[in-house]
C-alpha cells in the first residue's frame, strides 16, 4: 500500500541531510565571514527566539495598532544592548533583527540610524555634547525622527520646500511649511512617538535661499507627548508593509528654534546671518552609504530566508507518482522545472551574500578614510575617488540586489503553491516588508542610472589611458577586452573563462552607453540632457556591469577559501551563477560576439545540469544559511520537516474554532429571506433602451461642453 | 517666482487631454468590443460607485473580520441581479466587480461559479431539479462551497485522498478524511458561510478505487449554522490577500450522504454499486476553461487599472528642473527612463485587452460546441480538437498574462515612488489580491508546460504535413518559416514584418523543444519522462509562442478597425508591443538568425522612440480604459488630477488626529525611565569567552551525536 502523502516528511529531510558532500558548519562559517560572526548570529537568534516580546506566531493577526504597540515595546528590549555593545556587534545584532522583524528594524533605526546619525555626521562637537546631555544616546528624555521626505519631493533633496528663515533679531530660525506639497511625509516615528525631528529645510537668510540644511526641531512636550505650538502631526496610516512603525506627516507653522539647533559641522550660520559653506560638498554623501550597504546584506539574507522555506518545502512536498508502482509520490524538488525555478536563485543568494561582505568591507574602508581625513590632506583626491567608487558600487548593488531579492521572494512563494499564499507561511509579509527597499534611500531606477553615469565616466577615463582599480578594473586594456571571444566549451567551465565573458560583455554595454552619450554631446546637448537621453543605455550598462561585479566578488571569495569540498561546491555555485546570468542576459553575449549561438545552447544545457546537481546538496546548502525556525516563522519551511502538523497547529492556534462568529445572523437572514422581500415591479427591465438613453445623454452632454468651450474661446478671442 | 510643485496638477491633466490625437470615446468602444459593452460597464460602475456597501475609502483599514462581514453583505446586493439578468450581462457585471473588489468576486464566485458550476456540469437533469428546489439558484436555504484542494494535494486532482466509500446496504456514501494531509484546505466560504460543499473524493466500492468524483455534502444545520455531526471545520485565517472570503478547512469523519448526492451526469454508481464511466473523459475539462478565461481578462483589466494610476500620477508629479529658469519642475512622465518603465507596459495592457476578447470568443465557441454535442456526433473529433486548442491557449495565456500583470502592478507601484507604498493608493492590495491568480486553477508554471506540450504535438503534426489552424497556424510551411530572416529596417516598421519575426522565432523555440523531446524518446525514455526532462525548453517554447500569439491577436484586432486616427494609434501600439517583446526576448531573435546584431540595435532604438511617442497620447489612451475613480480607489490616480489634496484628505479621514493613542504612557515611561532602573552587575560581559563556550558546547554536542549515531549503526549492523 502506498504511504500517505504527508507521511515521512521528517524522514525525508533527515535523508536529504544524511550524507552532505561538504562540512555544513564549515560552509556556514565561510559564508558568514568568520566563525565569530556565525556564533554571534546564533547567539542573537537564540536570544530573540526566547524573548517573549519577539514571539512571532501571532504577528500576522495583529491589527496595525496592536502591531505598533508591540513594536514599540521591543525598543525597550534593545536599548540596553545599544548602550552596552560595540558598534560592530550591535550592527550584526540589528542585521539579524532586520531579518526577523523589518518593521521594528525601521522603528529602531529611525532614532538610532537616521536621527542620531544626522546628529553624529552634522553636529559640531559642542552640539554633539548638547544633544548627548539631552539623552539622545540612550533615548532618555527624547526620541528622534528624521524629517527629509515631503509630499511633493522624494528623491530630489535639493528641491525640498520647507523653509528655515533666519530671524537675526531673535537669533532664531523660523521653520515653516509653505503649502501642502511641503508637508513632511512618511516620517517614521512621527505619528505617535517622536519628541524631536531632524528637519531638512531650505535655509533662507534675508530673502536668499542657501540650500537644504538640517535643523533639530522639538515636536512634542516630553512630559505629555502633546504637540508643541505650531506643530501639526497626523498619522499616515496603513502601508503595504512595515506597519510596526508609525509613519506620520508634519506641518510646521512658524515654529521657532534657537540658531544653535541648526547642525553646523558642515555649513555655519553666524550670529549676523553669514553663511559658511563646506569646502567639499561630496564629503556629506558618506551618510547615504550606510543604509545602502545594509540593504545589500538584507537582500542577501532575505533571499536566503525565502529560499530556505521554498527549498525545504519542495523537498518534503510530494506530488504525482512517477509510476503506478512507486511507493510514494515524487518530491517536487526532483522535477527539473522546479529546480529551474529555485536552484539559480539559490546560487544567486549565495553570490549576494559574498558580495554583501565585500560591500561592507568597502564601506568600512571608505568611512574610516573619510573620518580620518584632515583639511588639506594630500590624499584628499584619493579619498574622494574612493568615495565615488564606493558610492556608485553601493548604488548599483542596492538597486539590482533588492530587485532580485523581491523577485526571489515572490518566486519562492509561488513555488510553494497555495500554501505560499497563507500569511502564516511568511511570504506575504516578507514581500510587503521588503518591497520598500526598492524605493527608499534612492529609487532603484535612479540609483541604477547613477551607477551607469559612473561607468560612462570610467570608460572615458580608460579610453584616455587612465587605469581603473576596484570594480571597473576589468575595463583596463579596453581594446583587448572588447575583442574577447569565448574560445570553446571548456572555457565556460572555468571561473576565469566566465569572468572574461562578463568583462567583455559589460565593457561592450558600457561602451555603447558612453558612445551614445558622446554622440549626444556632439549634437549640441548639454551634459545633463545627454545623460537623460541615454538613460536606457546607462541603465542597461549598470545592469550588465552589476551581474559581472557580483560574479567577480563571488569568484574572489571562492578563491580565498582553502582547498576542499566546501570550496569545490562554492566553485560550482559560482560557475552556476555566472552561467545562469549569462543565459538571462544572453542577448548581450550574442550581440557582442562573445558567445556564438552554439555556445549559448551549451550554456543553457549547463545551467540545466547545474540545477540538477545543485538540487543534490540543496538541503545541506540551505542549512548552511543558518536561519532559525523562529526567524523563518514559516511552518512549511521548518528545520525538522514536520510541516503539515506545524502548519495545521499554527492555523488552529491563531483561529480558535469556538470563537463566536459575529455575523452568522446576517447569513441566516439572507439564506432564509422570503422571496417577496424584494418588491416586485410591473414589467421587465428594458436594458437596451436604458443603455440607449445613457448614450444619448452622454452625447448631449458632450455637445454642450463643446459649445460652452467654443463660446468661451470666442469670448477670449474678443 | 516658481510655482509650488503641487500647483497646477489639475491644469496639467487638462492640458494633457486638450488635443487628443484620436477620438477617446471611439478608442474606448473599440477596446471594449462594442458600444453596448462599454455602456454596460459604465452603468455597472455607476451603480457600484453609488452603492453604499461598495464604498471603498475605508477598505484598507478594516480588520479581517470586518472585511468578511462587509463582503458577505455585498452578496445580498448582487443576488438580485444574478436572478434577473442574462448570463452574459451578469458576467460583464462580475468582470467589473472583480476589478473593484476581488475578495468579494471570489466569495460570490465560490457559490455561483464553483458550487453551482459543479452542479450544472455534473448533475443529471433530475439532480439539477432537486438542487434547484433546495434553492441553489437564489441562495435560498443554502450556500455552497467547493471542496477540491487538500492540504497535501493541489494541482494533482487525481491524487486527492478524501474517500467516498459506498455502503451498499444503506445505499449511502461515507465521506471520510483518512489523515491530516487529506484535510480539505483553502475552501472558500467554508469557515463561516457554507451550508453545503461539492466535495471531490476518491470513490471506493468494495475496496476498489474508482477515481475522483464529486459529492454534495451538507456541512451545517441550515437553521443555526451549527456544524453537522462528523464535520470539523476551521478557519484558515489571514492570507496574503482577498481576506474578504472566509477560507476554511474541512475534515470529514464518516459522514453519510444518500447515493443520489453524488453528481452523476458523467459517472454513475448504481444501487448495486456498479460504476459506469463516461465515454470521453476530456469533455469534463470544459469546466476549467471558464476560470482561466476570466483570469486573462482580469489580467488585462487589472494591468490597465494599475497603469491608469501610475501614468496619471507620472503626468502630474514633477521632480527636478530642466534648467534654473524653468517655471516648474519637469513632469516625471517626460523622463525617458520613466517612459521606459511604463509605456511598454501600456502597450502590453492594450494587447492583453484584445487578446482577452479573443479568448472569450474562443471560450464561448468551444462551450457551445460542447453543449450541443450529442453522443455519436460525427464532428466529435473536431470538437475535441477545438477543446484541446482552447485548453492549451487558455493555459498559456492564463500563465503569462497573470505573471505579466503581477509585474505590471509592482512596476506601477515602484513608478509612484514612496506614495505607491501607501495602502491608500491601492497598489498593495492590488498586488496581494492579484497574486493568487498565478497559483490557483492551475499553477502558472504547470500551465505553461501544458501549453508547451501542446506546441510540441502541433510541431510533430506539422512535420507530418498536418495543417494547423488557429493559434499554431504560423507553423504551417514550417521549413519556409524556420528559414525566415528580417530583410531590413523597413520590415520592422510593418505589422506583417513583425508578425513574420514572431512566427520564425516561435517556430524555432517549438522546434528546439520538439527535437529535444524526440531525442529523449530515442534514448529510451518514456513519453512522460521525456516531457519532464524537456520541461525547460517546453516552458521557453510556450513563453515565446505566447508573446507571438498576443501580438497576432492585437494585430488582427487592429486590422478589423476602420481606417482613421484610432486605428493608426492602435497600430502604433501594436508595433510597439511586438518590438518591445522582441527586445525582451532578443536572444531568441539573434539565436534563430531572424535579427542581426545591427537590426537588434535598431529594434532597441525604435522601442525608445515608441516610448517617447506613446507618452504624447498616454493620458487620452489611459482615459479610453474607462475605469472609474471609484474602482481605481487611488487618490494619486484620480481622473481630475487633484492628487495631493485628495490623498491628504483620504489619509486624514482614515486616521482621525484626535483619536486617543493607546500606548503613549508606555512611551513616556520609556523615555523617562531612570538610569538605575536596570540593575548594574559587576564587571563587563566577556563576549569572546561567551562565544568560545558556545563553540565548545556545540562541538561537544556534535561529537556526542556522531558517537550515538555510530553506536546505533553498529547495533543495527548486529
Tab-separated table of C-alpha atoms in Angstrom, chain A residues 3-6 18 25 35-36 39-40 42-43 47 60-61 63-65 68-69 72-73 75-76 79-80 89 107 138-143 150-156 159 161 179-181 183 185-186 191-193 195 221-225 232-242 246 249 251 313 317-321 329 335-337 340-341 403 406-407 410 413-414 417-424 428 431-436 438-439 443-445 449 512 532-533 535-536 539 583 586-588 590-591 597-598 600-601 604 608 644-645 647-648 651-652 655 657 661-664 666-668 670-675 678 681 685 687-688 690-692 694-695 698-699 702 709, chain B residues 3-6 18 25 35-36 39-40 42-43 47 60-61 63-65 68-69 72-73 75-76 79-80 89 107 138-143 150-156 159 161 179-181 183 185-186 191-193 195 221-225 232-242 246 249 251 313 317-321 329 335-337 340-341 403 406-407 410 413-414 417-424 428 431-436 438-439 443-445 449 512 532-533 535-536 539 583 586-588 590-591 597-598 600-601 604 608 644-645 647-648 651-652 655 657 661-664 666-668 670-675 678 681 685 687-688 690-692 694-695 698-699 702 709:
chain	number	residue	atom	x	y	z
A	3	UNK	CA	2.208	5.805	2.102
A	4	UNK	CA	0.012	8.829	2.746
A	5	UNK	CA	1.389	11.922	1.066
A	6	UNK	CA	2.064	13.675	4.347
A	18	UNK	CA	22.313	12.222	5.782
A	25	UNK	CA	29.369	24.008	9.531
A	35	UNK	CA	33.337	31.648	12.991
A	36	UNK	CA	32.935	34.536	15.393
A	39	UNK	CA	28.471	32.377	16.625
A	40	UNK	CA	27.360	35.939	17.221
A	42	UNK	CA	23.498	32.218	16.630
A	43	UNK	CA	23.698	33.940	19.991
A	47	UNK	CA	18.102	35.457	22.470
A	60	UNK	CA	0.035	38.210	11.111
A	61	UNK	CA	-3.178	38.533	13.050
A	63	UNK	CA	-4.125	44.897	13.901
A	64	UNK	CA	-1.992	47.843	12.875
A	65	UNK	CA	-2.490	49.433	16.293
A	68	UNK	CA	2.663	49.327	16.630
A	69	UNK	CA	2.331	48.971	20.363
A	72	UNK	CA	7.439	49.984	20.453
A	73	UNK	CA	7.837	47.627	23.388
A	75	UNK	CA	12.608	49.287	21.662
A	76	UNK	CA	12.982	48.904	25.393
A	79	UNK	CA	18.093	49.827	24.046
A	80	UNK	CA	20.077	48.018	26.726
A	89	UNK	CA	28.476	43.736	17.354
A	107	UNK	CA	11.365	51.865	14.024
A	138	UNK	CA	20.061	56.250	25.468
A	139	UNK	CA	16.687	57.666	24.342
A	140	UNK	CA	16.175	59.201	27.741
A	141	UNK	CA	14.194	62.389	27.575
A	142	UNK	CA	13.805	62.250	23.827
A	143	UNK	CA	13.011	60.096	20.804
A	150	UNK	CA	7.956	65.784	1.662
A	151	UNK	CA	4.639	65.086	-0.003
A	152	UNK	CA	5.874	66.539	-3.285
A	153	UNK	CA	9.582	65.723	-3.099
A	154	UNK	CA	11.312	62.445	-2.535
A	155	UNK	CA	14.499	61.790	-4.468
A	156	UNK	CA	15.140	65.457	-5.043
A	159	UNK	CA	14.049	70.667	-4.175
A	161	UNK	CA	10.299	73.300	0.142
A	179	UNK	CA	1.967	74.729	1.254
A	180	UNK	CA	0.586	71.210	1.297
A	181	UNK	CA	3.301	69.874	-1.021
A	183	UNK	CA	4.282	68.729	4.241
A	185	UNK	CA	5.536	62.915	4.684
A	186	UNK	CA	6.346	59.308	5.580
A	191	UNK	CA	2.780	59.809	14.201
A	192	UNK	CA	2.959	58.624	17.807
A	193	UNK	CA	6.452	58.562	19.233
A	195	UNK	CA	9.710	64.222	20.510
A	221	UNK	CA	6.071	68.127	25.069
A	222	UNK	CA	8.335	65.494	26.546
A	223	UNK	CA	6.224	65.250	29.696
A	224	UNK	CA	2.870	64.680	27.972
A	225	UNK	CA	3.635	63.993	24.297
A	232	UNK	CA	0.593	69.652	13.168
A	233	UNK	CA	1.226	65.945	13.061
A	234	UNK	CA	-1.027	63.255	11.648
A	235	UNK	CA	-0.843	59.547	11.130
A	236	UNK	CA	-0.173	58.256	7.616
A	237	UNK	CA	-1.939	55.031	8.414
A	238	UNK	CA	-1.862	51.734	6.551
A	239	UNK	CA	1.058	50.881	4.368
A	240	UNK	CA	1.942	47.960	2.149
A	241	UNK	CA	4.204	46.646	4.908
A	242	UNK	CA	6.234	47.538	7.989
A	246	UNK	CA	4.182	54.875	12.992
A	249	UNK	CA	3.158	63.766	8.346
A	251	UNK	CA	3.355	70.597	9.044
A	313	UNK	CA	9.102	22.621	1.417
A	317	UNK	CA	6.119	18.172	-0.699
A	318	UNK	CA	5.256	15.253	-2.916
A	319	UNK	CA	3.013	15.413	-5.931
A	320	UNK	CA	2.266	12.875	-8.676
A	321	UNK	CA	3.758	9.417	-8.845
A	329	UNK	CA	4.783	10.439	-4.846
A	335	UNK	CA	11.134	17.906	-11.006
A	336	UNK	CA	13.565	19.619	-13.386
A	337	UNK	CA	11.229	22.585	-13.793
A	340	UNK	CA	14.839	25.623	-12.660
A	341	UNK	CA	12.603	27.841	-10.539
A	403	UNK	CA	15.078	43.926	-7.112
A	406	UNK	CA	11.965	40.896	-4.239
A	407	UNK	CA	11.634	38.614	-7.239
A	410	UNK	CA	7.704	36.035	-4.951
A	413	UNK	CA	6.043	31.990	-2.673
A	414	UNK	CA	4.736	30.722	-5.992
A	417	UNK	CA	1.722	26.788	-4.399
A	418	UNK	CA	-1.377	27.702	-2.425
A	419	UNK	CA	0.377	27.420	0.935
A	420	UNK	CA	2.644	30.267	-0.127
A	421	UNK	CA	-0.454	32.465	-0.088
A	422	UNK	CA	-1.215	31.821	3.588
A	423	UNK	CA	0.075	34.633	5.780
A	424	UNK	CA	1.306	32.051	8.263
A	428	UNK	CA	3.188	37.774	2.161
A	431	UNK	CA	7.297	40.608	0.233
A	432	UNK	CA	5.383	43.586	1.510
A	433	UNK	CA	8.009	44.452	4.110
A	434	UNK	CA	10.876	44.092	1.686
A	435	UNK	CA	9.240	45.937	-1.218
A	436	UNK	CA	10.065	49.374	0.162
A	438	UNK	CA	13.322	49.268	-3.952
A	439	UNK	CA	12.113	52.783	-3.285
A	443	UNK	CA	14.654	54.811	-6.007
A	444	UNK	CA	16.284	51.789	-7.638
A	445	UNK	CA	15.954	53.108	-11.166
A	449	UNK	CA	21.324	55.413	-13.530
A	512	UNK	CA	27.552	51.585	-26.005
A	532	UNK	CA	18.790	61.882	-19.821
A	533	UNK	CA	18.614	60.843	-23.444
A	535	UNK	CA	19.209	56.798	-19.634
A	536	UNK	CA	18.141	53.456	-21.059
A	539	UNK	CA	20.547	51.525	-17.141
A	583	UNK	CA	21.584	32.827	-20.059
A	586	UNK	CA	22.078	36.126	-23.387
A	587	UNK	CA	21.287	38.788	-25.962
A	588	UNK	CA	24.289	40.832	-24.816
A	590	UNK	CA	25.391	37.109	-28.609
A	591	UNK	CA	25.371	40.752	-29.661
A	597	UNK	CA	24.668	30.561	-30.884
A	598	UNK	CA	26.021	27.042	-30.388
A	600	UNK	CA	24.800	29.697	-25.925
A	601	UNK	CA	22.993	26.384	-26.353
A	604	UNK	CA	21.694	26.680	-21.389
A	608	UNK	CA	20.078	22.804	-16.502
A	644	UNK	CA	1.847	19.775	7.876
A	645	UNK	CA	1.377	19.259	11.603
A	647	UNK	CA	1.156	24.424	9.756
A	648	UNK	CA	-2.154	22.985	10.884
A	651	UNK	CA	-3.514	27.974	11.789
A	652	UNK	CA	-5.630	26.491	14.582
A	655	UNK	CA	-8.048	30.985	14.597
A	657	UNK	CA	-12.687	27.333	16.425
A	661	UNK	CA	-18.734	34.317	14.577
A	662	UNK	CA	-20.177	37.783	14.518
A	663	UNK	CA	-22.438	37.894	11.509
A	664	UNK	CA	-23.993	34.448	11.438
A	666	UNK	CA	-26.876	38.026	8.770
A	667	UNK	CA	-26.089	34.848	6.894
A	668	UNK	CA	-29.163	33.121	8.299
A	670	UNK	CA	-30.025	36.055	3.968
A	671	UNK	CA	-30.463	32.387	3.162
A	672	UNK	CA	-33.903	32.377	4.768
A	673	UNK	CA	-35.202	35.594	3.254
A	674	UNK	CA	-38.668	35.230	1.780
A	675	UNK	CA	-38.927	35.665	-1.994
A	678	UNK	CA	-37.955	42.456	-2.683
A	681	UNK	CA	-42.344	45.978	-10.092
A	685	UNK	CA	-36.205	45.987	-17.357
A	687	UNK	CA	-31.864	47.171	-20.771
A	688	UNK	CA	-31.444	48.194	-24.399
A	690	UNK	CA	-31.750	52.123	-20.760
A	691	UNK	CA	-28.361	51.946	-22.456
A	692	UNK	CA	-29.619	53.930	-25.422
A	694	UNK	CA	-27.314	56.659	-21.408
A	695	UNK	CA	-25.638	57.050	-24.783
A	698	UNK	CA	-23.710	61.339	-22.937
A	699	UNK	CA	-23.723	62.760	-26.446
A	702	UNK	CA	-20.511	66.334	-24.817
A	709	UNK	CA	-15.873	75.687	-24.788
B	3	UNK	CA	5.159	77.718	-8.900
B	4	UNK	CA	4.918	75.318	-5.955
B	5	UNK	CA	5.407	71.766	-7.052
B	6	UNK	CA	1.884	70.733	-6.160
B	18	UNK	CA	-6.695	69.103	-24.581
B	25	UNK	CA	-14.663	57.553	-26.964
B	35	UNK	CA	-20.549	50.437	-27.632
B	36	UNK	CA	-23.075	48.313	-25.791
B	39	UNK	CA	-22.210	51.411	-21.837
B	40	UNK	CA	-22.934	48.339	-19.765
B	42	UNK	CA	-20.352	52.378	-17.315
B	43	UNK	CA	-23.789	51.519	-15.998
B	47	UNK	CA	-24.250	51.577	-9.722
B	60	UNK	CA	-7.644	49.238	3.791
B	61	UNK	CA	-8.297	49.935	7.448
B	63	UNK	CA	-9.780	44.205	10.116
B	64	UNK	CA	-10.121	40.785	8.541
B	65	UNK	CA	-13.327	40.174	10.497
B	68	UNK	CA	-15.509	39.494	5.871
B	69	UNK	CA	-18.746	40.805	7.290
B	72	UNK	CA	-20.882	38.998	2.904
B	73	UNK	CA	-23.304	41.900	2.915
B	75	UNK	CA	-23.753	39.095	-1.611
B	76	UNK	CA	-27.247	40.312	-0.845
B	79	UNK	CA	-28.050	38.244	-5.731
B	80	UNK	CA	-30.924	40.287	-7.126
B	89	UNK	CA	-24.744	40.734	-18.860
B	107	UNK	CA	-16.758	34.974	-2.320
B	138	UNK	CA	-31.115	32.108	-5.496
B	139	UNK	CA	-29.100	31.050	-2.445
B	140	UNK	CA	-32.270	30.470	-0.503
B	141	UNK	CA	-31.911	27.741	2.050
B	142	UNK	CA	-28.302	27.027	1.155
B	143	UNK	CA	-24.907	28.489	0.371
B	150	UNK	CA	-6.481	19.275	0.146
B	151	UNK	CA	-3.628	20.110	2.456
B	152	UNK	CA	-1.328	17.725	0.620
B	153	UNK	CA	-2.739	17.939	-2.902
B	154	UNK	CA	-3.332	20.916	-5.101
B	155	UNK	CA	-2.648	20.559	-8.808
B	156	UNK	CA	-2.963	16.817	-8.688
B	159	UNK	CA	-4.195	12.241	-6.141
B	161	UNK	CA	-7.199	11.345	-0.672
B	179	UNK	CA	-5.382	11.630	7.664
B	180	UNK	CA	-4.335	15.229	8.080
B	181	UNK	CA	-2.986	15.514	4.521
B	183	UNK	CA	-7.993	17.696	5.063
B	185	UNK	CA	-7.883	23.151	2.640
B	186	UNK	CA	-8.405	26.680	1.295
B	191	UNK	CA	-15.072	28.874	7.504
B	192	UNK	CA	-18.231	30.835	8.224
B	193	UNK	CA	-20.822	30.657	5.485
B	195	UNK	CA	-24.112	25.024	4.297
B	221	UNK	CA	-27.577	22.990	10.042
B	222	UNK	CA	-29.318	25.489	7.817
B	223	UNK	CA	-31.393	26.859	10.706
B	224	UNK	CA	-28.485	27.544	13.074
B	225	UNK	CA	-25.298	27.188	11.015
B	232	UNK	CA	-14.956	19.568	11.556
B	233	UNK	CA	-14.467	22.993	10.041
B	234	UNK	CA	-11.901	25.601	10.993
B	235	UNK	CA	-10.875	28.985	9.755
B	236	UNK	CA	-7.702	29.252	7.695
B	237	UNK	CA	-7.258	32.833	8.782
B	238	UNK	CA	-5.035	35.533	7.308
B	239	UNK	CA	-3.967	35.324	3.723
B	240	UNK	CA	-1.763	37.439	1.500
B	241	UNK	CA	-4.911	38.981	0.006
B	242	UNK	CA	-8.628	38.525	-0.620
B	246	UNK	CA	-13.645	33.059	4.645
B	249	UNK	CA	-10.505	23.627	6.217
B	251	UNK	CA	-12.340	17.226	7.925
B	313	UNK	CA	0.457	60.285	-11.393
B	317	UNK	CA	4.234	64.535	-10.420
B	318	UNK	CA	7.083	66.938	-11.062
B	319	UNK	CA	10.643	66.442	-9.950
B	320	UNK	CA	13.833	68.359	-10.789
B	321	UNK	CA	14.020	71.369	-13.028
B	329	UNK	CA	9.804	71.192	-12.407
B	335	UNK	CA	11.861	61.498	-18.419
B	336	UNK	CA	12.870	58.893	-20.994
B	337	UNK	CA	13.619	56.362	-18.281
B	340	UNK	CA	10.746	53.121	-20.476
B	341	UNK	CA	9.265	51.882	-17.218
B	403	UNK	CA	2.542	36.891	-14.483
B	406	UNK	CA	1.560	40.988	-11.438
B	407	UNK	CA	4.813	42.505	-12.658
B	410	UNK	CA	4.588	46.173	-8.951
B	413	UNK	CA	3.797	50.862	-7.657
B	414	UNK	CA	7.510	51.486	-7.840
B	417	UNK	CA	7.824	56.161	-5.520
B	418	UNK	CA	7.013	56.264	-1.826
B	419	UNK	CA	3.344	57.046	-2.412
B	420	UNK	CA	2.997	53.700	-4.144
B	421	UNK	CA	3.737	52.115	-0.768
B	422	UNK	CA	0.765	53.735	0.972
B	423	UNK	CA	-2.174	51.360	1.176
B	424	UNK	CA	-4.486	54.214	0.234
B	428	UNK	CA	-0.541	46.969	-2.088
B	431	UNK	CA	-0.767	43.104	-5.785
B	432	UNK	CA	-1.738	40.894	-2.897
B	433	UNK	CA	-5.227	40.247	-4.243
B	434	UNK	CA	-3.986	39.521	-7.741
B	435	UNK	CA	-1.037	37.339	-6.739
B	436	UNK	CA	-3.178	34.247	-6.221
B	438	UNK	CA	-0.587	32.836	-10.569
B	439	UNK	CA	-1.340	29.827	-8.395
B	443	UNK	CA	-0.109	26.830	-11.125
B	444	UNK	CA	1.284	29.056	-13.865
B	445	UNK	CA	4.413	27.005	-14.391
B	449	UNK	CA	4.223	23.367	-19.536
B	512	UNK	CA	14.005	23.035	-30.215
B	532	UNK	CA	9.829	16.091	-17.719
B	533	UNK	CA	13.390	16.250	-18.976
B	535	UNK	CA	10.365	20.925	-19.252
B	536	UNK	CA	12.613	23.961	-19.511
B	539	UNK	CA	8.466	26.341	-20.926
B	583	UNK	CA	13.848	43.362	-27.301
B	586	UNK	CA	16.175	39.344	-28.036
B	587	UNK	CA	18.388	36.311	-27.508
B	588	UNK	CA	15.894	34.134	-29.391
B	590	UNK	CA	19.569	36.605	-32.536
B	591	UNK	CA	19.940	32.896	-31.981
B	597	UNK	CA	23.019	42.462	-34.183
B	598	UNK	CA	22.628	45.718	-36.117
B	600	UNK	CA	18.555	44.431	-32.900
B	601	UNK	CA	20.162	47.804	-32.185
B	604	UNK	CA	16.030	48.912	-29.315
B	608	UNK	CA	12.792	54.052	-27.194
B	644	UNK	CA	-2.285	65.784	-3.351
B	645	UNK	CA	-5.438	67.233	-1.823
B	647	UNK	CA	-4.519	61.897	-0.986
B	648	UNK	CA	-4.087	64.099	2.064
B	651	UNK	CA	-5.240	59.772	4.804
B	652	UNK	CA	-6.774	62.205	7.291
B	655	UNK	CA	-6.643	58.324	10.586
B	657	UNK	CA	-5.992	63.051	14.530
B	661	UNK	CA	-3.235	56.960	21.159
B	662	UNK	CA	-3.214	53.875	23.300
B	663	UNK	CA	0.334	53.396	24.410
B	664	UNK	CA	1.561	56.932	24.993
B	666	UNK	CA	4.430	53.344	27.635
B	667	UNK	CA	6.396	55.800	25.534
B	668	UNK	CA	6.544	58.302	28.393
B	670	UNK	CA	10.326	54.586	28.470
B	671	UNK	CA	11.842	57.962	27.745
B	672	UNK	CA	11.645	58.958	31.398
B	673	UNK	CA	12.977	55.749	32.866
B	674	UNK	CA	15.640	56.363	35.471
B	675	UNK	CA	19.129	55.142	34.603
B	678	UNK	CA	18.298	48.339	35.186
B	681	UNK	CA	26.137	43.921	37.582
B	685	UNK	CA	30.442	40.984	29.588
B	687	UNK	CA	31.784	38.316	24.764
B	688	UNK	CA	34.783	36.417	23.458
B	690	UNK	CA	30.925	33.567	25.858
B	691	UNK	CA	31.247	32.764	22.161
B	692	UNK	CA	34.117	30.375	22.827
B	694	UNK	CA	29.132	28.325	22.680
B	695	UNK	CA	31.542	26.881	20.133
B	698	UNK	CA	28.428	22.897	20.017
B	699	UNK	CA	31.417	20.710	19.209
B	702	UNK	CA	28.117	17.179	17.647
B	709	UNK	CA	24.810	7.527	15.591
